[in-house]
Amino acid sequence: MPTFRQDNKLGSKVSLIKTCDINDKAITSEKIANSAVDADKIQNGSITKDKLAPDVDLSLYILVDEFPSENINPNKIYLKRDSPLSETYTKFQYVNGEWKNLGVFNDSINLSAYIPYSGMGTVVEDNFGIKEETNEESKGTAMQLHLEYKDENSETKKSGSVNIPSASYEKAGLMSAKDKQKVDALYNMSALTEEELNKILK
């Protein structure tokens, strides 16, 4: 089959192959559509989205009474019952050929001791409570601090207390009101009478 002919009007040769002819066979839009890859043809041997979703394993834990000796999944956390009648479990993971203890399994987290986010913006004006306590062991004092705030129901709540020891020669800490008076007295001892100074330093 000739592929070019002389076009006298153009003064040159033009192709005889139509854009829709390949290997002497016409390619129609119907043939293209019939040979196109559609959903029915791609499903054979392939995985579609609706088939993939149920096969995806999203579980993190495997519940066991005893450690398996085969088919161990290193990407899972194994929950091993603490005793046959117990409802508490310990977390383990198989790492480098041995079982690693990851601690006790808790299905919930207790956040009652923490200030809720909703209450952070409504901390009461006198928000720091300070209480002086005598420490009999060190014969000193400690400061007990806590934070008061209002919850979402406008009820005043108090956070957990923190004990800070008093300052000493061995360690840093807070100074009690009585010790502060003694320091000030020594600093201003020239302005005090001997009787006043002895009274403060007792």
Coordinates of N, CA and C in Angstrom, one line a residue, residues 33-102:
A33 N -13.8 2.3 22.2 CA -14.6 2.1 23.4 C -14.7 0.7 23.8
N34 N -14.9 -0.2 22.8 CA -15.0 -1.7 23.2 C -13.8 -2.3 23.7
S35 N -12.6 -1.7 23.3 CA -11.4 -2.3 23.7 C -10.8 -1.6 24.9
A36 N -11.5 -0.5 25.4 CA -11.0 0.2 26.5 C -11.0 -0.6 27.8
V37 N -10.2 -0.3 28.8 CA -10.2 -1.0 30.1 C -11.2 -0.3 30.9
D38 N -12.2 -1.2 31.4 CA -13.2 -0.7 32.2 C -13.2 -1.4 33.6
A39 N -14.1 -1.1 34.5 CA -14.1 -1.7 35.8 C -14.3 -3.2 35.8
D40 N -15.1 -3.7 34.8 CA -15.3 -5.1 34.8 C -14.1 -5.9 34.4
K41 N -13.3 -5.3 33.5 CA -12.1 -5.9 33.0 C -10.9 -5.9 34.0
I42 N -10.9 -4.8 34.8 CA -9.8 -4.7 35.7 C -9.9 -5.5 37.0
Q43 N -11.2 -5.9 37.3 CA -11.4 -6.6 38.5 C -10.8 -8.0 38.6
N44 N -10.7 -8.7 37.4 CA -10.1 -10.0 37.4 C -8.6 -9.9 37.8
G45 N -8.3 -10.5 39.0 CA -6.9 -10.5 39.4 C -6.5 -9.2 40.1
S46 N -7.4 -8.3 40.2 CA -7.0 -7.0 40.9 C -7.9 -6.8 42.1
I47 N -7.5 -5.8 42.9 CA -8.3 -5.5 44.2 C -8.9 -4.1 44.0
T48 N -10.2 -4.1 44.1 CA -10.8 -2.8 44.1 C -11.0 -2.2 45.5
K49 N -11.4 -1.0 45.6 CA -11.5 -0.3 46.9 C -12.5 -1.0 47.8
D50 N -13.6 -1.5 47.3 CA -14.6 -2.1 48.1 C -14.2 -3.5 48.7
K51 N -13.2 -4.1 47.9 CA -12.7 -5.4 48.4 C -11.5 -5.2 49.3
L52 N -10.8 -4.1 49.2 CA -9.6 -3.9 50.0 C -10.0 -3.5 51.4
A53 N -11.0 -2.7 51.6 CA -11.3 -2.2 53.0 C -11.5 -3.3 54.0
P54 N -12.3 -4.3 53.7 CA -12.5 -5.3 54.7 C -11.3 -6.1 55.1
D55 N -10.3 -6.1 54.2 CA -9.1 -6.9 54.4 C -8.0 -6.2 55.1
V56 N -8.2 -4.9 55.4 CA -7.2 -4.2 56.1 C -7.3 -4.4 57.6
D57 N -6.3 -4.9 58.3 CA -6.3 -5.2 59.7 C -5.9 -4.0 60.5
L58 N -6.9 -3.4 61.2 CA -6.7 -2.2 62.0 C -6.5 -2.5 63.5
S59 N -6.5 -3.8 63.9 CA -6.4 -4.2 65.3 C -5.0 -4.0 65.8
L60 N -4.9 -3.6 67.0 CA -3.5 -3.4 67.6 C -3.2 -4.6 68.6
Y61 N -4.2 -5.1 69.3 CA -3.9 -6.1 70.3 C -4.4 -7.5 69.9
I62 N -3.7 -8.5 70.5 CA -4.1 -9.9 70.4 C -4.2 -10.4 71.9
L63 N -5.4 -10.9 72.2 CA -5.6 -11.4 73.6 C -5.2 -12.9 73.7
V64 N -4.3 -13.2 74.6 CA -3.8 -14.6 74.7 C -3.7 -15.0 76.2
D65 N -3.8 -16.3 76.5 CA -3.6 -16.8 77.8 C -2.2 -17.2 78.0
E66 N -1.6 -17.7 76.9 CA -0.2 -18.1 76.9 C 0.5 -17.6 75.6
F67 N 1.8 -17.4 75.6 CA 2.5 -16.9 74.4 C 2.5 -17.9 73.3
P68 N 2.2 -17.5 72.1 CA 2.3 -18.4 71.0 C 3.7 -18.8 70.7
S69 N 3.9 -20.0 70.1 CA 5.3 -20.4 69.8 C 5.5 -20.3 68.3
E70 N 4.4 -20.0 67.5 CA 4.6 -19.9 66.0 C 3.5 -18.9 65.6
N71 N 3.7 -18.4 64.3 CA 2.8 -17.4 63.7 C 2.7 -16.2 64.6
I72 N 3.9 -15.8 65.2 CA 3.9 -14.6 66.0 C 4.0 -13.3 65.1
N73 N 3.1 -12.4 65.4 CA 3.1 -11.1 64.6 C 3.9 -10.1 65.4
P74 N 5.1 -9.7 64.9 CA 5.9 -8.7 65.7 C 5.3 -7.3 65.6
N75 N 4.2 -7.1 64.8 CA 3.6 -5.7 64.7 C 2.4 -5.6 65.7
K76 N 2.1 -6.6 66.4 CA 1.0 -6.6 67.3 C 1.5 -6.6 68.8
I77 N 0.6 -6.1 69.7 CA 0.8 -6.1 71.1 C 0.0 -7.2 71.7
Y78 N 0.6 -8.2 72.4 CA -0.1 -9.3 72.9 C -0.5 -9.0 74.4
L79 N -1.8 -9.2 74.7 CA -2.3 -9.0 76.0 C -2.4 -10.3 76.7
K80 N -1.6 -10.5 77.7 CA -1.5 -11.8 78.4 C -2.2 -11.7 79.8
R81 N -3.2 -12.5 80.0 CA -3.9 -12.5 81.3 C -3.0 -12.8 82.4
D82 N -3.1 -12.0 83.5 CA -2.2 -12.1 84.6 C -2.4 -13.4 85.4
S83 N -3.6 -13.9 85.4 CA -3.9 -15.2 86.0 C -5.1 -15.8 85.4
P84 N -5.4 -17.1 85.5 CA -6.5 -17.7 84.9 C -7.9 -17.0 85.2
L85 N -8.0 -16.6 86.4 CA -9.3 -16.0 86.8 C -9.3 -14.4 86.8
S86 N -8.1 -13.9 86.4 CA -8.0 -12.4 86.4 C -8.5 -11.8 85.2
E87 N -9.0 -10.5 85.4 CA -9.4 -9.7 84.3 C -8.4 -8.6 84.0
T88 N -7.2 -8.7 84.5 CA -6.2 -7.7 84.2 C -5.1 -8.4 83.3
Y89 N -4.5 -7.5 82.5 CA -3.6 -8.0 81.5 C -2.3 -7.2 81.4
T90 N -1.3 -7.9 81.0 CA 0.0 -7.2 80.8 C 0.3 -7.2 79.3
K91 N 0.9 -6.1 78.8 CA 1.2 -6.0 77.4 C 2.6 -6.5 77.1
F92 N 2.7 -7.3 76.0 CA 4.0 -7.8 75.5 C 4.1 -7.6 74.0
Q93 N 5.3 -7.5 73.6 CA 5.6 -7.4 72.1 C 6.8 -8.3 71.8
Y94 N 6.8 -9.0 70.7 CA 7.9 -9.9 70.4 C 8.9 -9.1 69.6
V95 N 10.1 -8.9 70.2 CA 11.2 -8.0 69.6 C 12.5 -8.8 69.6
N96 N 13.1 -8.9 68.5 CA 14.4 -9.6 68.4 C 14.5 -11.0 69.0
G97 N 13.4 -11.7 68.8 CA 13.4 -13.1 69.3 C 13.0 -13.3 70.7
E98 N 12.5 -12.3 71.4 CA 12.1 -12.4 72.8 C 10.9 -11.5 73.1
W99 N 10.2 -11.9 74.2 CA 9.0 -11.1 74.6 C 9.4 -10.0 75.5
K100 N 9.0 -8.8 75.1 CA 9.3 -7.6 75.9 C 8.0 -7.1 76.7
N101 N 8.2 -6.9 78.0 CA 7.1 -6.5 78.8 C 6.9 -5.0 78.6
L102 N 5.7 -4.6 78.2 CA 5.4 -3.2 78.0 C 4.6 -2.5 79.1

